[in-house]
PDB file of C-alpha atoms and ligand atoms in Angstrom:
ATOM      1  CA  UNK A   1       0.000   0.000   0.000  1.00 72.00           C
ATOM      2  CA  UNK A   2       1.132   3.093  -0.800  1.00 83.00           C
ATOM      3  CA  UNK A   3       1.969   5.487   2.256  1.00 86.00           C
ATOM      4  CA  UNK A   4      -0.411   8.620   1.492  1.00 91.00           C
ATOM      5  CA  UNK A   5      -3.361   5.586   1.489  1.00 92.00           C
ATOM      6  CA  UNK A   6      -2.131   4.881   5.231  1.00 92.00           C
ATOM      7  CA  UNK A   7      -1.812   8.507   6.142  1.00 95.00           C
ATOM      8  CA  UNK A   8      -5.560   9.458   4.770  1.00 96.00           C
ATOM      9  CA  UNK A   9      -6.831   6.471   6.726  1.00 94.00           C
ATOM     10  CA  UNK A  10      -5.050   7.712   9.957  1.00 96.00           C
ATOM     11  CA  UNK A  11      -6.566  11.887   8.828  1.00 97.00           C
ATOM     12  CA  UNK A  12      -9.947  10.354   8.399  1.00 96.00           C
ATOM     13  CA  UNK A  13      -9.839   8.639  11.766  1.00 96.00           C
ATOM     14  CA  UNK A  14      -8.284  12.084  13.271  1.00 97.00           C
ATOM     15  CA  UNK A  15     -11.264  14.177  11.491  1.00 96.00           C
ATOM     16  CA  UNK A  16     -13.985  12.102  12.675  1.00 96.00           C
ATOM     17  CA  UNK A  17     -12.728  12.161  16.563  1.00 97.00           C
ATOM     18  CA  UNK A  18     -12.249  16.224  16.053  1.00 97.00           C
ATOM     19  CA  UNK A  19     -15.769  16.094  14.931  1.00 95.00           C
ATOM     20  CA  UNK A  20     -17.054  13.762  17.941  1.00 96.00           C
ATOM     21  CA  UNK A  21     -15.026  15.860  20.354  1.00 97.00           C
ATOM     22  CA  UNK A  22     -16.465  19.242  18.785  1.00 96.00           C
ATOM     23  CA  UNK A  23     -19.805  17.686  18.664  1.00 96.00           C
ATOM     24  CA  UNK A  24     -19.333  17.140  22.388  1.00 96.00           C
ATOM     25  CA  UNK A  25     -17.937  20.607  23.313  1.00 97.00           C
ATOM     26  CA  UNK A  26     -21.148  21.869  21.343  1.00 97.00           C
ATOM     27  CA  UNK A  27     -23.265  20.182  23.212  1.00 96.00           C
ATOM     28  CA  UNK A  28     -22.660  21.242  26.559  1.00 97.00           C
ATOM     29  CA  UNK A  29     -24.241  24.386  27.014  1.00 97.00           C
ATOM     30  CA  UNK A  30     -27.860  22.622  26.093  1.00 97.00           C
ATOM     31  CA  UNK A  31     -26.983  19.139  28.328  1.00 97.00           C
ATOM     32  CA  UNK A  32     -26.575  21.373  31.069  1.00 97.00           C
ATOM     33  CA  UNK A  33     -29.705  23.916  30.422  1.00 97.00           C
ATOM     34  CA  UNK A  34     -31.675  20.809  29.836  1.00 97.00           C
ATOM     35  CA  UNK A  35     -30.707  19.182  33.602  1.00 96.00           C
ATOM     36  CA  UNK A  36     -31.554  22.491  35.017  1.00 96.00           C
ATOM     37  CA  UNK A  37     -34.489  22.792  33.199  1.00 95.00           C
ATOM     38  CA  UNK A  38     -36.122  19.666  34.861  1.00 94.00           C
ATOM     39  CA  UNK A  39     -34.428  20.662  38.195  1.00 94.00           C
ATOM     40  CA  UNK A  40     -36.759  23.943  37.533  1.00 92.00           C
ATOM     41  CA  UNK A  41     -39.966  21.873  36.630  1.00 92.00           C
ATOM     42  CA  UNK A  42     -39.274  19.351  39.133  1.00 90.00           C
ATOM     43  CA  UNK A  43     -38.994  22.187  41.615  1.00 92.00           C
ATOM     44  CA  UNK A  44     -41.367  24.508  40.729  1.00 93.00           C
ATOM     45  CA  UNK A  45     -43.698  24.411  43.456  1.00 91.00           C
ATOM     46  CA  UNK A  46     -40.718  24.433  46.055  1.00 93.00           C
ATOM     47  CA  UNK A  47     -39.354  27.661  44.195  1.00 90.00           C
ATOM     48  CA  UNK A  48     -42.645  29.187  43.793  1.00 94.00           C
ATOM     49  CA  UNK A  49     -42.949  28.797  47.837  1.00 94.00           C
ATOM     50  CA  UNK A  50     -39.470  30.135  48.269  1.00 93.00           C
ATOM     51  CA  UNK A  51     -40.033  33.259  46.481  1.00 95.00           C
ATOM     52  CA  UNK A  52     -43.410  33.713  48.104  1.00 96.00           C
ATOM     53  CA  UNK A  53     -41.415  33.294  51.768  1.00 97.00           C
ATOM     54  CA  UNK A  54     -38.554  35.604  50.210  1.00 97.00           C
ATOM     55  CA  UNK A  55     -40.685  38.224  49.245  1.00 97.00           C
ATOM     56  CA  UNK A  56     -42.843  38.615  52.223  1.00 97.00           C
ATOM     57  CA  UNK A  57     -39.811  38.281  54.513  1.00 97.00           C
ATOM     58  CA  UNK A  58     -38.598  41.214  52.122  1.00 97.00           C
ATOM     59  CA  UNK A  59     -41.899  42.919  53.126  1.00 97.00           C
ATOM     60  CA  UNK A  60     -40.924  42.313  57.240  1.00 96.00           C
ATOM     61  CA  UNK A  61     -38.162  43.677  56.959  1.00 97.00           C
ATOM     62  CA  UNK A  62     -39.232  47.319  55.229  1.00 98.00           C
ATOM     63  CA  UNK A  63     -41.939  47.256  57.619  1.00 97.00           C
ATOM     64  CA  UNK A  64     -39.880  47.079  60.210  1.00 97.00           C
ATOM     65  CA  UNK A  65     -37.281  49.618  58.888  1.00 98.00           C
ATOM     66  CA  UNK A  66     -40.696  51.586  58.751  1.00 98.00           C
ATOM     67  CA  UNK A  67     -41.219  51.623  62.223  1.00 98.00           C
ATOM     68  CA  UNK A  68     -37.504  52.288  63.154  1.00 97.00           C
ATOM     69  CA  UNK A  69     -37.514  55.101  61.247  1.00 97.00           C
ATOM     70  CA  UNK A  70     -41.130  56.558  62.502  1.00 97.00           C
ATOM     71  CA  UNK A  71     -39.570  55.631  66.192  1.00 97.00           C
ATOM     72  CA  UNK A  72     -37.234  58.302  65.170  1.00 97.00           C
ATOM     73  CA  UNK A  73     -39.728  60.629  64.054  1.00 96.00           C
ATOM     74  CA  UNK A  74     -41.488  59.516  67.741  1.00 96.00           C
ATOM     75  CA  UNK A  75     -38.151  60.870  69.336  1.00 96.00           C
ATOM     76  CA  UNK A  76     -37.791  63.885  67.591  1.00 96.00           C
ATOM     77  CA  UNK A  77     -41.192  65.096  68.156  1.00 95.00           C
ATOM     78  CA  UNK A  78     -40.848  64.331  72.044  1.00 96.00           C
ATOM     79  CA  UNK A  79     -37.820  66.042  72.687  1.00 95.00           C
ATOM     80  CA  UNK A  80     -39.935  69.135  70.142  1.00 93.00           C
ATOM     81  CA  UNK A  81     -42.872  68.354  73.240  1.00 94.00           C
ATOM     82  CA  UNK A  82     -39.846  69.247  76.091  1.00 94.00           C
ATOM     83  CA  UNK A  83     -38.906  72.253  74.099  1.00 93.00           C
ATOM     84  CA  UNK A  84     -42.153  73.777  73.284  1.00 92.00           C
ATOM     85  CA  UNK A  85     -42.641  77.433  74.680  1.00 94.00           C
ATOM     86  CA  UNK A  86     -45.854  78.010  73.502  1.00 95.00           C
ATOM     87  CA  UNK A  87     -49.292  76.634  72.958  1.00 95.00           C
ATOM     88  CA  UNK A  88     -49.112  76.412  69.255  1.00 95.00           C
ATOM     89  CA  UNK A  89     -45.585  74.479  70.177  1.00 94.00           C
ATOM     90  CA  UNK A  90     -47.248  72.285  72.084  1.00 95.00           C
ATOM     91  CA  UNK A  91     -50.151  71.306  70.144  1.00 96.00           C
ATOM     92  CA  UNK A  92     -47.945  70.454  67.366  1.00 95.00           C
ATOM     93  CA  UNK A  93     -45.883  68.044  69.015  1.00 94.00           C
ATOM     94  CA  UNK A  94     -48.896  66.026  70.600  1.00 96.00           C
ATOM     95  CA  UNK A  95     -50.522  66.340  67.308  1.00 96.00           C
ATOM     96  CA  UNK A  96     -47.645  65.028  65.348  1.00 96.00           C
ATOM     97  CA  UNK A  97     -47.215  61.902  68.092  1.00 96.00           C
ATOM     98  CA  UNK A  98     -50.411  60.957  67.848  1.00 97.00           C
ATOM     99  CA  UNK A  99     -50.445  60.406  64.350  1.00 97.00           C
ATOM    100  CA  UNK A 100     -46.712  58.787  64.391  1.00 97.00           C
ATOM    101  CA  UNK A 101     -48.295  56.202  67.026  1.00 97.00           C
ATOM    102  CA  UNK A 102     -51.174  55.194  64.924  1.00 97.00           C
ATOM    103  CA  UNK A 103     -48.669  54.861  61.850  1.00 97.00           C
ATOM    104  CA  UNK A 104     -46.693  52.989  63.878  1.00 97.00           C
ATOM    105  CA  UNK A 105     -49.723  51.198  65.380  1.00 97.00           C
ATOM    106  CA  UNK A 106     -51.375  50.105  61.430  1.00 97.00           C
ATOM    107  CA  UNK A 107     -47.392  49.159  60.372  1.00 97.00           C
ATOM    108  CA  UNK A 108     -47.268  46.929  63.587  1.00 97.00           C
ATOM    109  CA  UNK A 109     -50.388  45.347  62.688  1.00 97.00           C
ATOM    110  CA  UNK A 110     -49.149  44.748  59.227  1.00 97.00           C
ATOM    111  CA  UNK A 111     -45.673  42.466  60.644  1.00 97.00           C
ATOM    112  CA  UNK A 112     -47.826  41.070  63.029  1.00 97.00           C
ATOM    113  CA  UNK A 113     -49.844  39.520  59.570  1.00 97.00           C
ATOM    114  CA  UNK A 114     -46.729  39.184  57.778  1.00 96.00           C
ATOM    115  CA  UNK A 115     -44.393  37.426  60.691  1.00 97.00           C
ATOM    116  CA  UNK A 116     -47.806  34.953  60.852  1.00 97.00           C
ATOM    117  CA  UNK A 117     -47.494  34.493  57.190  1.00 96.00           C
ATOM    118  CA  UNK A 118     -43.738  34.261  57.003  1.00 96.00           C
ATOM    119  CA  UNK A 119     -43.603  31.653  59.918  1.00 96.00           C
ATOM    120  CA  UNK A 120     -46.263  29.039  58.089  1.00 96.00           C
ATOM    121  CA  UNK A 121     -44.285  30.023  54.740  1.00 96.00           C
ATOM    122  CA  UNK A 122     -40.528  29.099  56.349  1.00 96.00           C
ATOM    123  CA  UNK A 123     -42.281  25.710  57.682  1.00 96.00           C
ATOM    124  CA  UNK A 124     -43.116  24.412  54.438  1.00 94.00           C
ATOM    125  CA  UNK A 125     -40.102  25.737  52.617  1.00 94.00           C
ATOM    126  CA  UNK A 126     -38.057  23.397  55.748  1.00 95.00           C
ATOM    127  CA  UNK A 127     -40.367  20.553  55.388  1.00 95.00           C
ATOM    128  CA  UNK A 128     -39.568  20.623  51.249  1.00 93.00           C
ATOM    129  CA  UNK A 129     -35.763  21.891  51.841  1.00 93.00           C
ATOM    130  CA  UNK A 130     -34.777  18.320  52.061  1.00 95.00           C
ATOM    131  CA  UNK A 131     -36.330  16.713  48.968  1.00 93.00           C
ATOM    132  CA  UNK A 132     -34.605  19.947  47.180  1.00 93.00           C
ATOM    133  CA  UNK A 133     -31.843  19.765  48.674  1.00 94.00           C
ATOM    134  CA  UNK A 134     -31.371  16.067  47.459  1.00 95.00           C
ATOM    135  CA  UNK A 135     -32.557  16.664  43.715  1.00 94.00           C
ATOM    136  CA  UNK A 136     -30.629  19.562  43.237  1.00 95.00           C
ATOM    137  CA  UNK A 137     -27.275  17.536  44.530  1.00 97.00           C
ATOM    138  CA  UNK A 138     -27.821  15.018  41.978  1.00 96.00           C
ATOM    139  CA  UNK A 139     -28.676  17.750  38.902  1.00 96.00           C
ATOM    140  CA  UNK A 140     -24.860  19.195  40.529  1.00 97.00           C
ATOM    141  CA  UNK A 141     -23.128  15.800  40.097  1.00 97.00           C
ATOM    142  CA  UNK A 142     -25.043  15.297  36.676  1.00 97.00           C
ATOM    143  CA  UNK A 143     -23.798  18.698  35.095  1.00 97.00           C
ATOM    144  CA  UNK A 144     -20.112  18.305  36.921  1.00 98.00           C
ATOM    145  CA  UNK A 145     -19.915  14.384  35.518  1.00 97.00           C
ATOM    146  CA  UNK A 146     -20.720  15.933  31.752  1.00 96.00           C
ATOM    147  CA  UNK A 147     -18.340  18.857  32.320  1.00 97.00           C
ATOM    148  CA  UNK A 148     -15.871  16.882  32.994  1.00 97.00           C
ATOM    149  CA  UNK A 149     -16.224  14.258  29.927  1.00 96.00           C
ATOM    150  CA  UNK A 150     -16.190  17.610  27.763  1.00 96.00           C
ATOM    151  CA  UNK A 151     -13.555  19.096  29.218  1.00 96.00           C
ATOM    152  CA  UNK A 152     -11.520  15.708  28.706  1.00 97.00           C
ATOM    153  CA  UNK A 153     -12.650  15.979  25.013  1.00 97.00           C
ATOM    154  CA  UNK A 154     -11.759  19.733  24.661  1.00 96.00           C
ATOM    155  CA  UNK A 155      -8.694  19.110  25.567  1.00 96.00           C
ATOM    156  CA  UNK A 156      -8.042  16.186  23.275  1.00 97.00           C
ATOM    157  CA  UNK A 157      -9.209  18.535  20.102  1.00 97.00           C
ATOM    158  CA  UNK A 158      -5.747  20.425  20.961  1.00 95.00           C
ATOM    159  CA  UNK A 159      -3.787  16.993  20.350  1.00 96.00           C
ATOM    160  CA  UNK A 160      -5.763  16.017  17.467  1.00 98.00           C
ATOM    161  CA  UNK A 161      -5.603  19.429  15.648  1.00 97.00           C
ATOM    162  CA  UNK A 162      -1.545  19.223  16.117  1.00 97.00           C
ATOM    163  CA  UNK A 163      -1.975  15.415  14.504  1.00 97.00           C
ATOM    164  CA  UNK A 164      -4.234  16.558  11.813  1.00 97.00           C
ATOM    165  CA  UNK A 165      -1.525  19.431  10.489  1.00 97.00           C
ATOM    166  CA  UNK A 166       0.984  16.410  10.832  1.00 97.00           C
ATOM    167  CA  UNK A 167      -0.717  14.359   9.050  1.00 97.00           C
ATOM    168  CA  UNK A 168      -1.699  17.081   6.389  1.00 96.00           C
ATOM    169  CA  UNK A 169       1.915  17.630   5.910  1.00 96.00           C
ATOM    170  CA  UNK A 170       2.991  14.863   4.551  1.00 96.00           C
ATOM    171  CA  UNK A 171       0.301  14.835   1.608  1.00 95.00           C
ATOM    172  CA  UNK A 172       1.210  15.863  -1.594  1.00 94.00           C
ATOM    173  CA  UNK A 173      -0.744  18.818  -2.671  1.00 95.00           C
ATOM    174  CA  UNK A 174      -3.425  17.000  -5.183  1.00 94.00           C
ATOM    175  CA  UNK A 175      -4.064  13.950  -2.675  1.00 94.00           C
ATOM    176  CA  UNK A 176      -4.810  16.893  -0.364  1.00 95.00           C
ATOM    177  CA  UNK A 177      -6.761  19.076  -2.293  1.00 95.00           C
ATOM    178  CA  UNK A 178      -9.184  15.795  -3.025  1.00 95.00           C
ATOM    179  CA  UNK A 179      -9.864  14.717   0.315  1.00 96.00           C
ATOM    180  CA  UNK A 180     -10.188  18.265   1.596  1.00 95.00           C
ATOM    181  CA  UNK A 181     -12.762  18.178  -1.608  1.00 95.00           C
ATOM    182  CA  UNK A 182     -14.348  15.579  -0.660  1.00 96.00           C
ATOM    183  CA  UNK A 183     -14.595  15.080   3.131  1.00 95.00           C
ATOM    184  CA  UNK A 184     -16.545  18.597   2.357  1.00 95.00           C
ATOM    185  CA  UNK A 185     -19.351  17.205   0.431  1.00 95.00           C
ATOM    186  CA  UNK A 186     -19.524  14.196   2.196  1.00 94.00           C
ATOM    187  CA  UNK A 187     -20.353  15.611   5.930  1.00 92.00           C
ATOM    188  CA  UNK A 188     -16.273  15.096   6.664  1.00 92.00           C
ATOM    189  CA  UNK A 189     -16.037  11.377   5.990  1.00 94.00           C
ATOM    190  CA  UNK A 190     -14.312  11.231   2.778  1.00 96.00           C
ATOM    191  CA  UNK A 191     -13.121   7.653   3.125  1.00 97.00           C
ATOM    192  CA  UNK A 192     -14.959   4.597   2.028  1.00 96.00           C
ATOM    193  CA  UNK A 193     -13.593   1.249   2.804  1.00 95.00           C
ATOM    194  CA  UNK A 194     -14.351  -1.297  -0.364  1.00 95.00           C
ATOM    195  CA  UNK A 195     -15.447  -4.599   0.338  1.00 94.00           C
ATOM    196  CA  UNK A 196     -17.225  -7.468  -1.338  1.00 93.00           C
ATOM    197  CA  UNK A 197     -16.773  -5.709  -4.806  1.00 95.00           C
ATOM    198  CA  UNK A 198     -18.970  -2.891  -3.588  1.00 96.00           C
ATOM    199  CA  UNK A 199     -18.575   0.656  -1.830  1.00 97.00           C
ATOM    200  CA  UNK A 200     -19.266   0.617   1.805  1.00 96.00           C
ATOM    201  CA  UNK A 201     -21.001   4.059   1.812  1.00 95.00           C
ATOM    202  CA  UNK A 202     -23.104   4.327  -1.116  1.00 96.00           C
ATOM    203  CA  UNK A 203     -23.499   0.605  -1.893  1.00 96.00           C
ATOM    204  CA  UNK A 204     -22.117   0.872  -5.983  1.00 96.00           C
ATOM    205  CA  UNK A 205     -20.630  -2.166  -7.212  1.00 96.00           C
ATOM    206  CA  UNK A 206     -16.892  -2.016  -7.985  1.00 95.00           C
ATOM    207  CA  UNK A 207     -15.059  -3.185 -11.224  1.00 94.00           C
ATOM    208  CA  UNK A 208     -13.320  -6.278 -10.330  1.00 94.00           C
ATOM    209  CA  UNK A 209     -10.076  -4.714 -11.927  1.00 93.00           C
ATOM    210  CA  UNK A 210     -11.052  -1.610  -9.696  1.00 93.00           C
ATOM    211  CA  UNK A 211     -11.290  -3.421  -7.007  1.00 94.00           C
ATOM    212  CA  UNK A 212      -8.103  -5.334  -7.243  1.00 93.00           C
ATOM    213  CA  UNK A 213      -6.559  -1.833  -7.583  1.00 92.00           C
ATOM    214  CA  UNK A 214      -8.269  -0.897  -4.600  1.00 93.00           C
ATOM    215  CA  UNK A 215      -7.025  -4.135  -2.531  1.00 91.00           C
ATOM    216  CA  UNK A 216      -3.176  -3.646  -3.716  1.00 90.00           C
ATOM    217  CA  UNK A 217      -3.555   0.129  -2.441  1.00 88.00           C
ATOM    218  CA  UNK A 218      -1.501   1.534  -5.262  1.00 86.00           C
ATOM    219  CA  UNK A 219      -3.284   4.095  -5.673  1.00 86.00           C
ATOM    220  CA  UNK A 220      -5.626   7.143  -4.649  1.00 89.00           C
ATOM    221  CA  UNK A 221      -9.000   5.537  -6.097  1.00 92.00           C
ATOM    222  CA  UNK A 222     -11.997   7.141  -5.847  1.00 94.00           C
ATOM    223  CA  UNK A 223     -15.750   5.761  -5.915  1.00 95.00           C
ATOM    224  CA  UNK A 224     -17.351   6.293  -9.366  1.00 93.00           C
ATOM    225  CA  UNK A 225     -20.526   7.231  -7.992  1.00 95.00           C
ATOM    226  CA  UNK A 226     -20.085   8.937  -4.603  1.00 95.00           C
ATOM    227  CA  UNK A 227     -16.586   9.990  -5.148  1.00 94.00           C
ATOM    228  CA  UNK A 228     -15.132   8.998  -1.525  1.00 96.00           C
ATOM    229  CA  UNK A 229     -12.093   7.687  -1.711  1.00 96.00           C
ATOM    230  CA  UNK A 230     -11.705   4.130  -1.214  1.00 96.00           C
ATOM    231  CA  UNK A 231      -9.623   1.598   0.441  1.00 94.00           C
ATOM    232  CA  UNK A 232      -9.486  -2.518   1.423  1.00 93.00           C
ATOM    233  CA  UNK A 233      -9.544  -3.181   5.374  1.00 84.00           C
ATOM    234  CA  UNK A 234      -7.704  -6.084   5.915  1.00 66.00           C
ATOM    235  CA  UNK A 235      -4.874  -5.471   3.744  1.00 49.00           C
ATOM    236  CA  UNK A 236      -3.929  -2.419   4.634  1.00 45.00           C
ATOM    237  CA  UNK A 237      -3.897  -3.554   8.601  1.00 47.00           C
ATOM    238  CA  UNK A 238      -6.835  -1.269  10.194  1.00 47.00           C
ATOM    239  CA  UNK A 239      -8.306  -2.384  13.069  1.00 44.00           C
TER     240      UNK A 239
HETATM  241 ZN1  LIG B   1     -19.309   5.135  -3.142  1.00 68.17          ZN
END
């Protein structure tokens, strides 16, 4: 067999791992948004309670910034009640902590609602935590397990490009220029291995003289009607 033969068998086998391992690298970003989009379904109801307890914990806590601040106001305007010289002083400052009590009065009545809603909220998000807590561990080891088969493959496309442009090298230009040719019209597989007087790949019989050719491995031969180029198995050694 002639060597190019044995080094487009070796570039074939190169460009279909570079396309598995691209494939692969490709595919990550959807793997992964798929797991977390059944983590999301699966969890739904468990989120949907979360953000219900998140929001009117949210709520609390303005409410009771709220009152902090109107205890302020409350402050002010009895230190304003010490100071006052005058009647109109006076009236003021009573009038103005009256009203800051009943604000502070309705916005105590509002936590009191919310800490009662909050506290049956937070029992049911604990009860569920659990269950979540599992389910999302597993989508975790799921996404790290295919990272980390991708990441093996990524890293193998930087090998396999430096073998391809080795392997590249040492064709001469023509040989080259037709399996560049035709691993593009043929989805990158531009190899065909003949056997039983007939192309693998597109099933056309081959000339017994042709296929003798073909068998000795003289020669770049391609397939009369799907143009891959074609070579015999077992004597050329390929596993
Ligand atoms: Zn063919």
């Amino acid at each position: 067999m002639i060597a190019e033969l044995g080094l487009l068998i070796s570039l074939q086998e190169t460009d279909i791992e570079i396309k598995r391992c691209n494939a692969e690298v490709a595919s990550l970003p959807p793997r992964r948004e798929a797991i977390e989009q059944g983590f999301a379904v699966s969890a739904k109801e468990f989120l949907d309670l979360k953000t219900e307890f998140d929001t009117a914990m949210a709520e609390r806590r303005q409410l009771e910034a709220d009152v902090a601040e109107e205890q302020a106001k409350m402050e002010k305007f009895k230190a304003d009640l010490m100071k006052a010289t005058n009647e109109k002083q006076y009236t003021t400052a009573v009038r103005e902590i009256d009203a800051t009590k009943k604000t502070i009065s309705t916005l105590e009545t509002e936590i009191i609602k919310l800490m009662e809603k909050t506290e049956k909220l937070e029992a049911k998000v604990n009860e569920r935590s659990p269950e979540i807590e599992a389910k999302r561990a597993e989508v975790d080891s799921q996404i790290a397990a295919i990272t980390s088969s991708v990441e093996a493959d990524r890293q193998k496309l930087a090998s396999l490009t430096e073998e391809r442009a080795r392997l590249i090298a040492q064709l001469t230009p023509a040989t080259r220029a037709t399996y560049e040719r035709v691993a593009r019209l043929k989805s990158g597989v531009a190899l065909a291995e003949a056997r039983d007087y007939s192309c693998t790949a597109c099933r056309m019989t081959i000339r017994p003289q042709a296929f003798n050719d073909i068998r000795r491995g003289e020669n770049i031969y391609e397939c009369e009607n799907c143009g891959r180029i074609l070579f015999f198995k077992l004597e050329v050694g390929v596993e």
